[in-house]
Amino acid sequence: MEEILVLAEHRRGKLRDITFEMLNFASAFASQNGVQLTVLLLGQDISEMADRLENSCDNLLLLDSPELGSYSPGPYLQALEKTIQERSPFLTLIGHTAIGMDLAPPLAARLTIPLMSDCLDAMLDNGHLEVQRQIYGGKINANLRLKPFDQYLVTLRPGCFSASVSHDRSAEKVAIKPPDWSYFRRRFLEYVEAELADVDITAADILVSVGRGIGKPENISLIEEFADAIGATLSCSRPVADKEWLPKSRQVGTSGKTVRPRVYIALGISGAFQHQAGMKNAETIIAVNKDGRAPIFNVAHYGIVGDLFQVIPVLKEKFAK
Amino acid sequence: MDIVACIKQVPEVAEAELEIGRDGSEIDREDLVMDINEWDNYAVEEAVRLKESHGGKVTVVTLGDENAEDVLRRALAMGADEAILIDEESFEGSDAFGVAKGLYRVVKDLSYDLILTGAQASDNGWAQVGLILAEWLGLPFASLAMDIVINGDKVIVHRELESNTQEKSELSLPALITVQTGINDPRYVSIMGIRKVRNIEIRETDCEKLGLSETEIGSEGSSVTSRTLSLPSSGEGAEMLTGTLNEICEKTAQIIRDKGGID
């Protein structure tokens, strides 16, 4: 059957936004190319999640099994392998998330299907799949045209499509048979939540956020003084937390915190999509970066191309009492 | 505890202004400094730390041109014991499968309890090669590791998930793990340190020695037929503040006051 297959993603009994983002993409893709939209939901006690999906696809495949209670790649791979072999979907779509990044490459290797990972968009042109990606940390856009294959695997970057999904399709729920489960050499133990932080950056009205451009830890005090002068809280992007120049609890982004302050001031942050995902809904974003083409300027409302070590001392003076 | 670390040399682009080369399919690398992929640097550090506490040896493998010897020497200076360079000629234009084929042919004959690599590379960002390798080698695997603890014939891994959450999982050894940045604090590598390892022999191999035909790898073996690069439009949406430094700061201060509700 000609179809596009979407793997629903969820954690702790809740569907994740990426599922609906994929459905939005897939619904348009299915309509344009005259194919069916099929969703595969793997998990345990999944009936409530299934209810939320049945009006957003044409086929809803359900596999409810204790093996699938919390994500682990062994059973997921086995279930996906069986489903793809039986149905031969033209395109299989998985989120480019911690689950999808774990799952898609071995699935592609197992089935020998080409995998285009971390795609912002995909389309069909004369039988060729074309995908849009970003490379070099978001500094370059890449448009890739693929050779003709019967099947493709794509992982979609989170945040590229709206997560509010239309309910203009209807699917019959089909329970699929579980595979003969193998013995799995990786076992899920538990989720570990981050420890409580000294400061809650999600509660701040103004955030002054530092990135790789800060250069060395000694420079952070300069930014801290500026933050104090305007009554702001200090946060950071991933490289600063990785180097432990600021605690992980101050990190803004996909794997850190999502913030929505009135003003977000990004200093020396290039703006990888994982960072943008954590701050793009701030009411006002001001970015200072040496590279005028840094991706941060695409989400900023106000941009300053310049050296933060020149800008910040002068800017701080403007707030001197 | 024998560990293999797969690493890659990439252009350093964090602070660079990139230009696209003439044929439109690659960036102009002329003025760019080459260095070890950031994720792989953490992988090498983790490998060396595990060796230091559990014994064994660390072998680093890369696929690259002759300059890629630099990242191997760097890894040796960090504490790796052996290094293998796969000549990238004939691999050029490979997709992740193509690169993984080269690594697979080398790694399958090495002694290992654990294979480590970066979760992704900063150039193409596929985040595929490590786990394809795991599947072909028939190994249990985990991606995006933020903590790795060896416990007998098992390994406990904390994987980084979204929203400040980690997943704790247990794998049996041998296994392959891809490493997320921030898992450790990679040691500093001095020029003296690199000098000290200059006499360690680097084993070299290529696609012919590995028994790979040119149709399996490179652009012929790739699923991609063409690639067109473009620069993102600069400052799309942002109002760029211009003027003298003082004027820019005056405007910025006003914006912060207005939007931040500061009097």
Coordinates of C-alpha atoms in Angstrom, one line a residue:
Chain A
M1 CA 0.0 0.0 0.0
E2 CA 1.2 3.5 -0.8
E3 CA 1.4 5.2 2.6
I4 CA 3.4 7.4 4.8
L5 CA 3.9 5.9 8.3
V6 CA 4.4 8.0 11.3
L7 CA 5.8 6.7 14.6
A8 CA 3.9 8.3 17.5
E9 CA 6.2 9.5 20.3
H10 CA 5.2 9.6 23.9
R11 CA 6.7 9.6 27.4
R12 CA 4.9 8.7 30.6
G13 CA 1.6 8.2 28.9
K14 CA 1.6 11.5 27.1
L15 CA 2.0 12.1 23.4
R16 CA 4.8 14.5 22.7
D17 CA 4.5 17.6 20.5
I18 CA 6.7 16.1 17.9
T19 CA 4.0 13.5 17.2
F20 CA 1.5 16.2 16.2
E21 CA 4.2 18.2 14.3
M22 CA 4.9 15.0 12.3
L23 CA 1.2 14.6 11.7
N24 CA 0.9 18.1 10.3
F25 CA 3.8 17.5 7.9
A26 CA 2.5 14.0 7.0
S27 CA -1.1 15.1 6.4
A28 CA 0.0 17.7 3.8
F29 CA 2.5 15.2 2.3
A30 CA -0.1 12.5 2.1
S31 CA -2.7 14.8 0.5
Q32 CA -0.2 16.2 -2.1
N33 CA 0.9 12.8 -3.1
G34 CA -2.4 10.9 -2.9
V35 CA -1.2 8.4 -0.2
Q36 CA -2.6 7.3 3.1
L37 CA -1.5 8.5 6.4
T38 CA -0.8 5.7 8.9
V39 CA 0.2 6.1 12.5
L40 CA 2.0 3.5 14.5
L41 CA 1.5 3.7 18.3
L42 CA 3.7 1.5 20.4
G43 CA 3.3 1.4 24.1
Q44 CA 1.5 0.1 27.1
D45 CA -2.0 1.2 28.1
I46 CA -2.3 3.4 25.0
S47 CA -6.1 3.7 24.6
E48 CA -6.2 7.3 25.7
M49 CA -3.4 8.3 23.4
A50 CA -5.1 6.4 20.6
D51 CA -8.2 8.4 21.0
R52 CA -6.3 11.6 20.5
L53 CA -4.9 10.3 17.2
E54 CA -7.8 8.6 15.5
N55 CA -9.1 11.7 13.8
S56 CA -5.7 12.8 12.5
C57 CA -4.8 9.8 10.3
D58 CA -6.3 7.2 7.9
N59 CA -5.0 4.1 9.7
L60 CA -4.1 3.7 13.3
L61 CA -1.9 0.7 14.2
L62 CA -1.8 -0.1 17.9
L63 CA 0.6 -2.4 19.7
D64 CA -0.1 -2.6 23.4
S65 CA 2.5 -4.6 25.2
P66 CA 4.4 -4.6 28.5
E67 CA 7.6 -4.7 26.5
L68 CA 6.8 -1.3 25.1
G69 CA 6.0 0.4 28.5
S70 CA 9.0 2.8 28.5
Y71 CA 11.0 3.3 25.4
S72 CA 13.9 0.9 24.8
P73 CA 15.2 0.3 21.3
G74 CA 15.1 -3.6 21.3
P75 CA 11.3 -4.0 21.2
Y76 CA 10.7 -0.8 19.3
L77 CA 13.0 -1.9 16.5
Q78 CA 11.4 -5.4 16.3
A79 CA 7.9 -3.9 16.1
L80 CA 8.9 -1.3 13.5
E81 CA 10.9 -3.8 11.5
K82 CA 7.8 -6.1 11.3
T83 CA 5.4 -3.3 10.5
I84 CA 7.6 -1.8 7.7
Q85 CA 8.2 -5.2 6.2
E86 CA 4.5 -6.0 6.1
R87 CA 3.3 -2.7 4.9
S88 CA 6.2 -1.3 2.9
P89 CA 5.4 2.4 3.5
F90 CA 6.9 4.7 1.0
L91 CA 8.1 7.0 3.7
T92 CA 8.5 6.3 7.4
L93 CA 8.7 9.3 9.7
I94 CA 10.2 9.5 13.1
G95 CA 11.0 12.5 15.3
H96 CA 14.6 13.7 15.5
T97 CA 14.4 13.4 19.3
A98 CA 16.3 11.4 21.9
I99 CA 14.1 8.5 20.9
G100 CA 14.3 9.0 17.2
M101 CA 18.1 9.5 17.2
D102 CA 18.4 6.2 19.1
L103 CA 16.1 4.3 16.9
A104 CA 16.3 5.5 13.3
P105 CA 19.9 4.7 12.4
P106 CA 19.8 1.0 13.5
L107 CA 16.4 0.7 11.9
A108 CA 17.8 2.0 8.6
A109 CA 20.7 -0.4 8.9
R110 CA 18.5 -3.4 9.7
L111 CA 16.2 -2.8 6.8
T112 CA 18.7 -1.2 4.4
I113 CA 16.5 1.9 3.8
P114 CA 18.2 5.2 3.3
L115 CA 17.8 7.5 6.3
M116 CA 17.7 11.3 6.1
S117 CA 18.0 12.5 9.6
D118 CA 17.3 15.9 11.2
C119 CA 15.2 17.2 8.3
L120 CA 13.3 20.5 8.4
D121 CA 11.1 19.5 5.5
A122 CA 10.7 16.9 2.8
M123 CA 8.9 16.8 -0.5
L124 CA 8.5 14.6 -3.6
D125 CA 9.7 15.8 -6.9
N126 CA 9.2 13.5 -9.9
G127 CA 9.6 10.5 -7.8
H128 CA 12.7 11.8 -6.1
L129 CA 12.6 12.6 -2.4
E130 CA 14.1 16.0 -1.6
V131 CA 14.9 17.1 1.9
Q132 CA 15.9 20.3 3.6
R133 CA 18.5 20.2 6.3
Q134 CA 20.9 22.5 8.2
I135 CA 24.5 21.7 8.5
Y136 CA 27.5 23.3 10.3
G137 CA 25.5 24.1 13.4
G138 CA 22.7 25.8 11.5
K139 CA 25.0 28.1 9.6
I140 CA 24.3 26.5 6.2
N141 CA 21.1 25.3 4.6
A142 CA 21.4 22.1 2.6
N143 CA 18.9 20.8 0.0
L144 CA 19.5 17.2 -0.7
R145 CA 18.0 15.2 -3.6
L146 CA 17.9 11.5 -3.2
K147 CA 18.3 8.7 -5.6
P148 CA 15.1 6.7 -6.3
F149 CA 14.3 4.1 -3.7
D150 CA 11.1 2.2 -2.9
Q151 CA 11.3 3.3 0.7
Y152 CA 12.7 6.1 2.7
L153 CA 13.2 6.9 6.4
V154 CA 13.2 10.5 7.6
T155 CA 13.6 12.0 11.0
L156 CA 11.9 15.4 11.4
R157 CA 13.5 18.1 13.5
P158 CA 11.2 19.2 16.4
G159 CA 9.6 22.7 16.1
C160 CA 9.5 22.9 12.3
F161 CA 5.7 22.3 12.0
S162 CA 2.8 23.4 14.2
A163 CA 1.8 21.0 17.0
S164 CA -1.8 21.9 16.7
V165 CA -3.2 19.3 14.5
S166 CA -6.4 19.2 12.4
H167 CA -9.0 16.5 12.9
D168 CA -10.0 16.0 9.3
R169 CA -9.2 12.3 8.9
S170 CA -10.6 9.3 10.5
A171 CA -9.0 6.0 11.2
E172 CA -10.1 2.6 12.3
K173 CA -8.0 1.4 15.2
V174 CA -6.2 -1.8 14.3
A175 CA -4.5 -3.8 16.9
I176 CA -1.4 -5.4 15.4
K177 CA 0.1 -8.7 16.5
P178 CA 3.3 -8.4 18.6
P179 CA 6.4 -10.0 17.2
D180 CA 8.0 -12.9 19.0
W181 CA 10.0 -10.8 21.4
S182 CA 13.7 -11.5 21.4
Y183 CA 16.0 -11.3 24.5
F184 CA 17.0 -7.6 24.8
R185 CA 20.5 -6.6 25.9
R186 CA 19.4 -3.1 26.8
R187 CA 17.0 -2.6 29.6
F188 CA 15.2 0.6 30.7
L189 CA 15.7 1.2 34.4
E190 CA 14.2 4.6 35.2
Y191 CA 13.8 8.3 34.4
V192 CA 16.1 10.6 36.3
E193 CA 14.9 14.2 36.8
A194 CA 17.4 17.1 37.2
E195 CA 17.9 18.2 40.8
L196 CA 16.2 21.4 41.9
A197 CA 18.2 24.5 41.1
D198 CA 19.2 27.5 43.2
V199 CA 17.6 29.9 40.7
D200 CA 14.5 29.2 38.5
I201 CA 15.4 30.8 35.2
T202 CA 11.8 30.1 33.9
A203 CA 10.5 32.6 36.4
A204 CA 12.7 35.5 35.4
D205 CA 11.2 38.6 33.6
I206 CA 14.6 39.4 32.0
L207 CA 17.2 36.8 31.1
V208 CA 20.8 37.7 30.1
S209 CA 22.1 34.5 28.4
V210 CA 25.7 33.8 27.6
G211 CA 27.0 31.4 25.0
R212 CA 30.3 30.1 23.5
G213 CA 31.3 33.7 22.6
I214 CA 32.0 34.4 26.3
G215 CA 35.3 32.7 25.7
K216 CA 36.5 31.8 29.2
P217 CA 34.8 31.5 32.6
E218 CA 36.6 34.6 34.0
N219 CA 34.4 36.7 31.6
I220 CA 31.2 35.6 33.2
S221 CA 31.5 38.1 36.0
L222 CA 31.3 41.0 33.5
I223 CA 28.0 39.6 32.3
E224 CA 26.8 39.0 35.8
E225 CA 27.4 42.6 36.7
F226 CA 25.4 43.7 33.7
A227 CA 22.6 41.3 34.6
D228 CA 22.6 42.8 38.2
A229 CA 22.5 46.3 36.8
I230 CA 19.3 45.7 34.9
G231 CA 17.7 43.3 37.4
A232 CA 18.0 40.3 35.2
T233 CA 18.8 36.6 35.8
L234 CA 21.8 34.9 34.2
S235 CA 21.2 31.9 31.9
C236 CA 23.3 30.2 29.3
S237 CA 23.4 28.0 26.2
R238 CA 24.7 24.5 26.0
P239 CA 28.5 25.0 25.6
V240 CA 28.7 27.1 28.8
A241 CA 26.9 24.4 30.8
D242 CA 28.9 21.6 29.2
K243 CA 32.1 23.3 30.4
E244 CA 30.5 23.8 33.8
W245 CA 31.0 27.6 33.7
L246 CA 27.4 27.9 34.8
P247 CA 25.3 25.1 36.4
K248 CA 23.2 22.9 34.1
S249 CA 20.1 24.4 35.7
R250 CA 20.8 27.7 33.9
Q251 CA 20.8 26.1 30.5
V252 CA 18.2 27.2 28.0
G253 CA 17.2 24.8 25.2
T254 CA 15.8 21.4 24.3
S255 CA 17.7 19.4 26.9
G256 CA 17.6 22.3 29.4
K257 CA 14.8 24.7 30.2
T258 CA 12.2 26.4 28.0
V259 CA 11.9 30.0 29.0
R260 CA 9.4 32.8 28.1
P261 CA 10.7 36.0 29.7
R262 CA 9.7 39.5 28.7
V263 CA 13.2 40.2 27.5
Y264 CA 15.8 37.7 26.5
I265 CA 19.3 39.0 25.8
A266 CA 21.5 36.5 24.0
L267 CA 25.2 37.3 24.2
G268 CA 27.6 35.3 22.0
I269 CA 25.0 32.6 21.3
S270 CA 25.0 31.4 17.7
G271 CA 21.5 30.0 18.1
A272 CA 21.5 26.3 17.3
F273 CA 18.0 25.0 16.9
Q274 CA 18.1 23.2 20.2
H275 CA 18.8 26.6 21.8
Q276 CA 16.1 28.4 19.8
A277 CA 13.6 25.8 20.8
G278 CA 14.1 26.9 24.4
M279 CA 13.7 30.7 24.0
K280 CA 12.1 31.6 20.7
N281 CA 8.8 32.4 22.5
A282 CA 10.3 35.1 24.6
E283 CA 8.4 38.4 24.2
T284 CA 11.4 40.4 23.1
I285 CA 14.7 38.9 22.0
I286 CA 17.9 41.0 21.7
A287 CA 21.0 39.2 20.3
V288 CA 24.6 40.3 20.2
N289 CA 26.9 38.3 18.0
K290 CA 30.1 38.9 16.0
D291 CA 28.7 36.8 13.1
G292 CA 26.0 38.7 11.3
R293 CA 24.8 35.4 9.8
A294 CA 24.4 33.6 13.2
P295 CA 21.1 31.8 13.3
I296 CA 20.2 33.6 16.5
F297 CA 19.3 36.7 14.4
N298 CA 16.6 34.7 12.7
V299 CA 14.6 34.5 16.0
A300 CA 15.8 37.8 17.5
H301 CA 13.6 40.9 17.3
Y302 CA 16.6 43.2 17.6
G303 CA 20.2 42.4 16.5
I304 CA 23.6 43.9 17.2
V305 CA 26.5 42.6 15.1
G306 CA 29.5 43.2 17.3
D307 CA 31.8 42.2 20.0
L308 CA 29.9 41.6 23.3
F309 CA 33.0 42.7 25.3
Q310 CA 32.7 46.1 23.6
V311 CA 28.9 46.4 23.8
I312 CA 28.2 45.2 27.3
P313 CA 30.4 47.7 29.3
V314 CA 28.8 50.6 27.4
L315 CA 25.3 49.2 27.7
K316 CA 25.8 48.7 31.4
E317 CA 26.7 52.4 31.8
K318 CA 23.3 53.3 30.4
F319 CA 21.7 51.7 33.5
A320 CA 24.1 53.4 36.0
K321 CA 22.0 55.3 38.6
Chain B
M1 CA 38.5 -3.1 29.2
D2 CA 39.5 -2.5 25.6
I3 CA 37.8 0.5 24.1
V4 CA 37.6 1.7 20.5
A5 CA 36.8 5.3 19.9
C6 CA 35.7 6.4 16.4
I7 CA 36.5 10.1 15.8
K8 CA 36.4 12.6 13.0
Q9 CA 38.2 15.8 12.0
V10 CA 35.9 18.7 11.2
P11 CA 36.3 22.4 10.4
E12 CA 35.9 24.6 13.4
V13 CA 32.9 26.8 12.5
A14 CA 31.5 28.2 15.7
E15 CA 33.2 31.6 15.4
A16 CA 33.7 31.5 11.6
E17 CA 31.8 33.3 8.8
L18 CA 31.2 30.5 6.3
E19 CA 31.2 30.9 2.5
I20 CA 29.9 28.4 0.0
G21 CA 32.4 27.0 -2.5
R22 CA 32.1 27.4 -6.2
D23 CA 30.2 24.2 -7.1
G24 CA 27.6 25.0 -4.4
S25 CA 27.8 21.6 -2.7
E26 CA 30.5 22.3 -0.1
I27 CA 31.6 25.2 2.0
D28 CA 34.9 26.9 1.3
R29 CA 37.3 25.3 3.8
E30 CA 40.4 27.2 2.9
D31 CA 40.5 29.6 5.9
L32 CA 39.0 27.2 8.4
V33 CA 40.9 25.6 11.2
M34 CA 40.5 21.8 11.4
D35 CA 40.0 20.2 14.8
I36 CA 38.5 17.1 16.4
N37 CA 34.7 17.0 16.3
E38 CA 33.6 18.3 19.7
W39 CA 31.4 15.3 20.6
D40 CA 34.3 12.9 19.7
N41 CA 36.6 14.8 22.0
Y42 CA 34.3 14.0 24.9
A43 CA 34.2 10.3 23.6
V44 CA 38.0 10.1 23.7
E45 CA 38.2 11.6 27.2
E46 CA 35.6 9.1 28.4
A47 CA 37.5 6.2 26.8
V48 CA 40.7 7.3 28.4
R49 CA 39.0 7.7 31.8
L50 CA 37.4 4.3 31.7
K51 CA 40.8 2.8 30.7
E52 CA 42.5 4.6 33.6
S53 CA 40.0 3.1 36.1
H54 CA 39.5 -0.4 34.5
G55 CA 42.7 -1.1 32.6
G56 CA 42.9 -2.2 29.0
K57 CA 43.7 -0.1 26.0
V58 CA 42.1 2.5 23.8
T59 CA 42.3 2.4 20.0
V60 CA 41.2 5.5 18.1
V61 CA 40.0 5.1 14.5
T62 CA 39.2 7.9 12.0
L63 CA 38.3 8.2 8.3
G64 CA 39.9 11.2 6.8
D65 CA 42.7 12.7 4.7
E66 CA 46.3 12.8 5.6
N67 CA 45.7 15.8 7.9
A68 CA 43.3 13.7 10.0
E69 CA 46.5 12.3 11.5
D70 CA 46.3 15.5 13.7
V71 CA 43.2 14.3 15.5
L72 CA 44.7 10.9 16.0
R73 CA 47.9 12.3 17.5
R74 CA 45.7 14.5 19.7
A75 CA 43.8 11.5 21.0
L76 CA 47.1 9.6 21.6
A77 CA 48.3 12.6 23.6
M78 CA 45.1 12.4 25.7
G79 CA 46.0 8.8 26.5
A80 CA 44.8 6.6 23.6
D81 CA 47.3 3.7 22.9
E82 CA 46.8 2.9 19.2
A83 CA 45.5 4.8 16.2
I84 CA 44.2 3.8 12.8
L85 CA 43.7 6.1 9.8
I86 CA 41.3 5.0 7.0
D87 CA 42.2 7.0 3.9
E88 CA 39.1 8.9 2.9
E89 CA 39.9 8.8 -0.8
S90 CA 37.1 6.9 -2.5
F91 CA 34.9 7.7 0.5
E92 CA 34.3 11.2 -0.6
G93 CA 30.6 11.9 -1.0
S94 CA 29.7 9.0 1.2
D95 CA 26.5 9.1 3.2
A96 CA 26.4 7.7 6.8
F97 CA 26.2 4.1 5.5
G98 CA 29.3 4.7 3.4
V99 CA 31.3 6.0 6.3
A100 CA 30.0 3.3 8.6
K101 CA 31.1 0.6 6.1
G102 CA 34.7 1.8 6.3
L103 CA 34.6 1.9 10.1
Y104 CA 32.9 -1.5 10.3
R105 CA 35.6 -3.2 8.3
V106 CA 38.2 -2.0 10.6
V107 CA 36.5 -2.2 14.0
K108 CA 35.1 -5.7 13.5
D109 CA 38.6 -7.2 13.7
L110 CA 39.7 -5.1 16.8
S111 CA 39.5 -6.2 20.4
Y112 CA 36.8 -4.3 22.2
D113 CA 34.5 -4.4 25.2
L114 CA 33.1 -1.0 24.5
I115 CA 33.0 1.3 21.4
L116 CA 32.5 5.0 22.0
T117 CA 31.9 7.8 19.5
G118 CA 30.4 11.2 19.5
A119 CA 26.6 11.4 19.3
Q120 CA 27.0 13.4 16.1
A121 CA 29.5 15.5 14.1
S122 CA 29.3 19.2 13.9
D123 CA 29.7 19.3 10.1
N124 CA 26.8 17.3 8.7
G125 CA 25.0 16.5 11.9
W126 CA 23.6 13.2 10.7
A127 CA 24.0 11.5 14.1
Q128 CA 23.8 8.1 12.3
V129 CA 27.2 6.5 11.9
G130 CA 27.7 5.2 15.4
L131 CA 24.5 3.4 15.7
I132 CA 24.6 1.9 12.2
L133 CA 27.9 0.5 13.2
A134 CA 26.4 -1.0 16.4
E135 CA 23.6 -2.7 14.3
W136 CA 26.1 -4.2 11.9
L137 CA 28.4 -5.4 14.7
G138 CA 25.3 -6.9 16.4
L139 CA 25.9 -4.8 19.6
P140 CA 23.5 -3.4 22.1
F141 CA 23.8 0.4 22.0
A142 CA 22.8 3.7 23.7
S143 CA 23.0 7.2 22.2
L144 CA 23.4 10.6 23.9
A145 CA 25.2 9.3 27.0
M146 CA 25.7 11.8 29.8
D147 CA 27.1 9.2 32.2
I148 CA 28.7 5.8 31.8
V149 CA 29.4 3.4 34.6
I150 CA 30.9 0.0 34.1
N151 CA 29.4 -2.6 36.4
G152 CA 31.0 -6.1 35.8
D153 CA 29.7 -7.3 32.4
K154 CA 27.1 -4.6 32.3
V155 CA 27.2 -0.9 31.8
I156 CA 24.8 1.7 33.2
V157 CA 24.1 4.6 30.9
H158 CA 22.3 7.9 31.6
R159 CA 20.9 9.1 28.3
E160 CA 20.0 12.7 27.8
L161 CA 16.3 13.2 26.9
E162 CA 14.4 16.5 26.3
S163 CA 13.3 18.8 29.1
N164 CA 16.0 18.3 31.8
T165 CA 15.3 14.5 32.0
Q166 CA 17.6 11.5 31.7
E167 CA 16.9 7.9 31.0
K168 CA 18.9 5.4 33.0
S169 CA 19.4 2.1 31.1
E170 CA 21.5 -1.0 31.5
L171 CA 23.3 -2.7 28.7
S172 CA 25.3 -5.9 28.5
L173 CA 28.9 -5.6 27.3
P174 CA 30.3 -5.5 24.7
A175 CA 28.3 -2.4 23.6
L176 CA 28.4 0.8 21.6
I177 CA 27.7 4.1 23.2
T178 CA 27.5 7.5 21.6
V179 CA 28.5 10.4 23.8
Q180 CA 26.8 13.8 24.4
T181 CA 28.8 16.9 25.0
G182 CA 29.2 17.8 28.7
I183 CA 29.6 14.1 29.8
N184 CA 33.1 15.0 31.2
D185 CA 35.7 17.7 31.2
P186 CA 38.1 16.8 28.4
R187 CA 41.8 17.2 29.4
Y188 CA 43.9 19.9 27.9
V189 CA 46.3 18.8 25.1
S190 CA 49.6 20.6 25.0
I191 CA 52.0 20.8 22.1
M192 CA 54.5 19.0 24.3
G193 CA 51.9 16.3 24.8
I194 CA 51.5 15.8 21.1
R195 CA 55.3 15.8 20.6
K196 CA 55.6 13.0 23.1
V197 CA 53.4 10.7 21.0
R198 CA 55.0 11.6 17.6
N199 CA 56.8 8.3 17.4
I200 CA 53.7 6.1 17.9
E201 CA 53.0 4.5 14.6
I202 CA 49.6 5.1 13.0
R203 CA 48.3 2.2 11.1
E204 CA 46.9 3.2 7.7
T205 CA 44.4 1.5 5.6
D206 CA 42.1 2.2 2.7
C207 CA 39.1 0.9 0.9
E208 CA 41.0 -1.5 -1.3
K209 CA 42.7 -3.1 1.7
L210 CA 39.4 -3.3 3.4
G211 CA 37.8 -5.1 0.5
L212 CA 35.3 -2.3 -0.3
S213 CA 34.4 -1.6 -3.9
E214 CA 34.0 2.0 -5.0
T215 CA 30.4 1.4 -5.9
E216 CA 29.5 0.7 -2.2
I217 CA 30.9 3.9 -0.9
G218 CA 31.6 7.5 -2.0
S219 CA 28.9 9.3 -4.0
E220 CA 28.2 6.2 -6.0
G221 CA 27.2 4.3 -2.9
S222 CA 25.4 7.3 -1.4
S223 CA 21.6 7.6 -1.3
V224 CA 22.0 11.3 -2.1
T225 CA 22.2 12.3 -5.8
S226 CA 22.9 16.0 -5.3
R227 CA 23.3 18.6 -2.6
T228 CA 22.8 22.3 -2.9
L229 CA 24.0 24.6 -0.2
S230 CA 22.8 28.1 0.6
L231 CA 23.4 30.7 3.3
P232 CA 20.5 31.4 5.5
S233 CA 19.2 34.9 4.9
S234 CA 20.9 37.1 7.5
G235 CA 18.9 38.5 10.3
E236 CA 15.6 37.4 8.9
G237 CA 13.0 39.2 11.0
A238 CA 15.4 41.0 13.3
E239 CA 15.7 44.8 13.3
M240 CA 19.5 45.3 13.2
L241 CA 20.6 48.2 15.4
T242 CA 23.2 50.3 13.7
G243 CA 25.2 53.5 14.4
T244 CA 28.1 54.3 16.7
L245 CA 28.6 52.0 19.7
N246 CA 27.1 54.6 22.0
E247 CA 24.0 55.0 19.8
I248 CA 23.5 51.3 19.5
C249 CA 23.7 50.9 23.3
E250 CA 21.4 53.9 23.8
K251 CA 18.7 52.3 21.6
T252 CA 19.3 48.9 23.2
A253 CA 18.9 50.3 26.7
Q254 CA 15.6 51.9 25.7
I255 CA 14.3 48.6 24.3
I256 CA 15.3 46.8 27.5
R257 CA 13.5 49.5 29.6
D258 CA 10.4 49.6 27.5
K259 CA 10.0 45.8 27.0
G260 CA 11.3 44.7 30.4
G261 CA 9.2 47.2 32.3
I262 CA 12.2 48.8 34.0
D263 CA 11.7 52.5 35.1

